[in-house]
Amino acid sequence: MSRIVTVGAAQMGAIQRADSRAAVVKRMIELMRQAAAHGCDVVVYPELTLTTFFPRWFMENQDEIDTFFEREMPSNETAPLFNEAARLGIGFSFGYAELTPEGRHFNTSLIVDKTGRQVGKYRKIHLPGHREPEPWRAFQHLEKRYFEVGDLSWGVWNAFGGLAGMMICNDRRWPESYRVMGLQGVEMIFVGYNTPRHNPPAPDHDRLSEFHNQLVLQAGAYQNGTWVVGVGKCGVEEGCEMIGATSIVAPTGEIIGQSLTQEDELVIARCDLDLTKSYKATTFNFDLHREPDQYRRIVEQKGVIRPSAD
Ligand code: CDT
């Protein structure tokens, strides 16, 4: 038996601060049309797709910060994307900065099914970077300042004939993100990212940026018997270089599709959701082989031991 979902991973090249939402949505629609022409069921876009990666800039004026946030979804500016998807009969997932009616700020992503229904929402939990500006950096990473920690945990939803879930960028480096969805039987995880090549606090990691991206996507897929679709916003955005390496990873842990450029590029793969079954039923049969009592026991006895600062 097979349950094929054809996925289009819609990598996006740089989006500058001066680029309008309308211009970005136009690029997204172009990739969506390519995906539909190739028979894709779903097209997946990066984290914070609609704007430049604004946490690289320190802004004090909340009105200015809020210009990067969406108060409603769809809005007048994003409606053309939703309308085109409905016309094409294609699902999609993308990230955006969400400002709720209560004034809360989240780094959010959505799954919209082929009928245009918003089936799933996720708010980023692992917010990297720092809260206070660090003037020594050429580029800030102020996610902790501009967003609240997501309050929805990691759900999974019936979509595209299987169980789909989401995480956002830095979440992919943490095994807990995959495992919480793995414990709910997830079969396909969508993860958009904006990953600068240069990591100011640890520049010795820079040469490993793509390797670490692949490492976590592949390990997360294999260890949870799930497909993982990792989609980057990349290229040189306002002088800041970000990695591409958009990848579609099978439950085997193998990368079966990967981008070749640092620009808008669609990576397509036919993904059989039934390939998840043998991993979930054997090596990673959680009911049979996980030992949560033992995981907890030593931590409860000793507490969490943190490395010293030096
Ligand atoms: N957007 C985002 O979460 N970016 C972070 C950069 C951290 S630097 C290691 C990421 O994990 O890719």
Coordinates of N, CA, C and O in Angstrom, one line a residue, residues 82-144:
F82 N -4.2 32.9 -0.7 CA -5.2 31.9 -0.3 C -6.2 31.7 -1.5 O -6.6 30.5 -1.8
N83 N -6.5 32.7 -2.3 CA -7.4 32.6 -3.4 C -6.8 31.7 -4.5 O -7.5 30.9 -5.1
E84 N -5.5 31.9 -4.8 CA -4.8 31.1 -5.8 C -4.7 29.7 -5.4 O -4.9 28.8 -6.2
A85 N -4.5 29.4 -4.1 CA -4.4 28.0 -3.7 C -5.8 27.3 -3.8 O -5.8 26.2 -4.3
A86 N -6.8 28.1 -3.5 CA -8.2 27.5 -3.6 C -8.5 27.2 -5.1 O -9.0 26.2 -5.5
R87 N -8.1 28.2 -6.0 CA -8.3 28.0 -7.4 C -7.6 26.8 -7.9 O -8.1 26.0 -8.7
L88 N -6.3 26.6 -7.4 CA -5.5 25.5 -7.9 C -5.8 24.2 -7.2 O -5.3 23.1 -7.6
G89 N -6.5 24.3 -6.1 CA -6.8 23.1 -5.3 C -5.6 22.5 -4.6 O -5.4 21.2 -4.6
I90 N -4.7 23.3 -4.1 CA -3.4 22.9 -3.5 C -3.4 23.4 -2.1 O -3.9 24.5 -1.7
G91 N -2.8 22.6 -1.2 CA -2.6 23.0 0.2 C -1.3 23.8 0.3 O -0.5 23.8 -0.6
F92 N -1.2 24.4 1.5 CA 0.1 25.1 1.7 C 0.3 25.4 3.2 O -0.6 25.3 4.0
S93 N 1.6 25.7 3.5 CA 2.0 26.0 4.9 C 3.1 27.1 4.8 O 3.9 27.0 3.9
F94 N 2.9 28.1 5.6 CA 3.9 29.2 5.6 C 4.0 29.8 7.0 O 3.1 29.7 7.8
G95 N 5.1 30.6 7.2 CA 5.3 31.2 8.5 C 5.1 32.7 8.4 O 5.3 33.3 7.3
Y96 N 4.6 33.3 9.5 CA 4.4 34.8 9.5 C 4.5 35.3 10.9 O 4.3 34.5 11.9
A97 N 4.7 36.6 11.1 CA 4.7 37.1 12.4 C 3.2 37.5 12.8 O 2.6 38.3 12.0
E98 N 2.7 37.0 13.9 CA 1.3 37.1 14.2 C 1.1 38.1 15.4 O 1.8 37.9 16.5
L99 N 0.3 39.1 15.2 CA -0.1 40.0 16.3 C -1.6 39.7 16.6 O -2.5 39.9 15.8
T100 N -1.9 39.2 17.8 CA -3.2 38.7 18.1 C -4.1 40.0 18.5 O -3.5 41.0 18.9
P101 N -5.4 39.8 18.5 CA -6.3 40.9 18.9 C -6.0 41.4 20.4 O -6.2 42.5 20.7
E102 N -5.4 40.5 21.2 CA -5.0 40.8 22.6 C -3.7 41.5 22.6 O -3.2 41.8 23.7
G103 N -3.0 41.7 21.5 CA -1.7 42.4 21.5 C -0.5 41.5 21.7 O 0.5 41.9 22.1
R104 N -0.7 40.2 21.6 CA 0.4 39.2 21.8 C 1.1 39.0 20.4 O 0.5 39.0 19.4
H105 N 2.4 38.8 20.6 CA 3.3 38.6 19.4 C 3.9 37.2 19.3 O 4.5 36.8 20.2
F106 N 3.6 36.5 18.2 CA 4.2 35.2 18.0 C 4.8 35.0 16.7 O 4.4 35.7 15.7
N107 N 5.7 34.1 16.6 CA 6.3 33.6 15.3 C 5.6 32.3 15.0 O 5.7 31.3 15.6
T108 N 4.7 32.4 14.0 CA 3.6 31.5 13.7 C 3.7 30.8 12.4 O 4.3 31.4 11.4
S109 N 3.2 29.6 12.3 CA 3.0 29.0 11.0 C 1.6 28.3 10.9 O 1.0 28.0 11.9
L110 N 1.2 28.1 9.7 CA -0.2 27.6 9.4 C -0.1 26.4 8.4 O 0.8 26.4 7.6
I111 N -1.1 25.5 8.6 CA -1.3 24.6 7.5 C -2.7 24.9 6.9 O -3.7 25.0 7.7
V112 N -2.8 25.0 5.6 CA -4.1 25.3 4.9 C -4.3 24.1 4.0 O -3.4 23.7 3.3
D113 N -5.4 23.4 4.1 CA -5.6 22.2 3.3 C -6.1 22.6 1.9 O -6.2 23.8 1.6
K114 N -6.4 21.5 1.1 CA -6.7 21.8 -0.3 C -8.0 22.5 -0.5 O -8.3 23.0 -1.6
T115 N -8.9 22.5 0.5 CA -10.1 23.2 0.4 C -10.1 24.6 0.9 O -11.0 25.3 0.9
G116 N -8.9 25.0 1.3 CA -8.7 26.4 1.8 C -8.9 26.5 3.3 O -8.9 27.6 3.9
R117 N -9.2 25.4 4.0 CA -9.5 25.5 5.4 C -8.1 25.5 6.2 O -7.2 24.8 5.9
Q118 N -8.1 26.4 7.2 CA -6.9 26.5 8.0 C -7.0 25.4 9.0 O -7.7 25.5 10.0
V119 N -6.2 24.3 8.8 CA -6.4 23.1 9.7 C -5.5 23.1 10.9 O -5.8 22.5 11.9
G120 N -4.4 23.8 10.8 CA -3.4 23.8 11.9 C -2.7 25.1 12.1 O -2.4 25.8 11.1
K121 N -2.4 25.4 13.4 CA -1.6 26.6 13.7 C -0.5 26.2 14.7 O -0.8 25.5 15.6
Y122 N 0.7 26.7 14.5 CA 1.8 26.5 15.5 C 2.4 27.8 15.8 O 2.6 28.6 14.9
R123 N 2.8 28.0 17.0 CA 3.6 29.2 17.4 C 4.9 28.8 18.0 O 5.0 28.0 18.9
K124 N 6.0 29.3 17.4 CA 7.3 28.9 17.7 C 7.6 28.9 19.2 O 7.4 29.9 19.9
I125 N 8.2 27.8 19.6 CA 8.5 27.6 21.0 C 10.0 27.9 21.4 O 10.3 28.7 22.3
H126 N 10.9 27.4 20.6 CA 12.4 27.7 20.9 C 12.8 29.0 20.2 O 13.0 29.0 19.0
L127 N 12.8 30.1 20.9 CA 13.2 31.4 20.4 C 14.6 31.6 20.6 O 15.1 31.8 21.7
P128 N 15.5 31.6 19.6 CA 16.9 31.7 19.8 C 17.3 33.2 19.9 O 16.4 34.1 19.8
G129 N 18.6 33.4 20.2 CA 19.1 34.8 20.2 C 19.0 35.4 21.6 O 19.2 34.8 22.6
H130 N 18.7 36.7 21.6 CA 18.8 37.5 22.9 C 17.7 38.5 22.9 O 17.0 38.8 21.9
R131 N 17.5 39.1 24.2 CA 16.5 40.0 24.4 C 16.9 41.5 24.3 O 16.3 42.3 23.8
E132 N 18.2 41.7 24.8 CA 18.7 43.1 24.8 C 19.6 43.2 23.6 O 20.3 42.3 23.2
P133 N 19.7 44.4 23.0 CA 20.6 44.6 21.8 C 22.0 44.4 22.2 O 22.4 44.7 23.3
E134 N 22.8 43.8 21.3 CA 24.2 43.6 21.5 C 25.0 44.3 20.4 O 25.2 43.8 19.3
P135 N 25.5 45.6 20.7 CA 26.0 46.4 19.7 C 27.2 45.9 19.0 O 27.5 46.3 17.9
W136 N 27.9 44.9 19.6 CA 29.1 44.4 19.0 C 28.8 43.5 17.7 O 29.6 43.2 16.9
R137 N 27.5 43.1 17.6 CA 27.1 42.3 16.5 C 26.8 43.1 15.3 O 26.1 44.1 15.4
A138 N 27.2 42.6 14.1 CA 26.8 43.3 12.8 C 25.3 43.1 12.7 O 24.5 44.0 12.2
F139 N 24.8 41.9 13.0 CA 23.3 41.7 13.0 C 22.9 41.1 14.3 O 23.5 40.2 14.9
Q140 N 21.8 41.7 14.8 CA 21.1 41.2 16.0 C 20.4 39.9 15.7 O 20.2 39.5 14.6
H141 N 20.0 39.2 16.8 CA 19.0 38.1 16.7 C 18.0 38.2 17.8 O 18.1 37.5 18.8
L142 N 17.1 39.2 17.6 CA 16.2 39.6 18.7 C 14.9 38.9 18.8 O 13.8 39.5 19.2
E143 N 14.9 37.6 18.5 CA 13.6 36.9 18.6 C 13.0 36.9 20.0 O 11.8 37.0 20.2
K144 N 13.9 36.8 21.0 CA 13.4 36.8 22.4 C 12.8 38.1 22.8 O 12.0 38.2 23.7

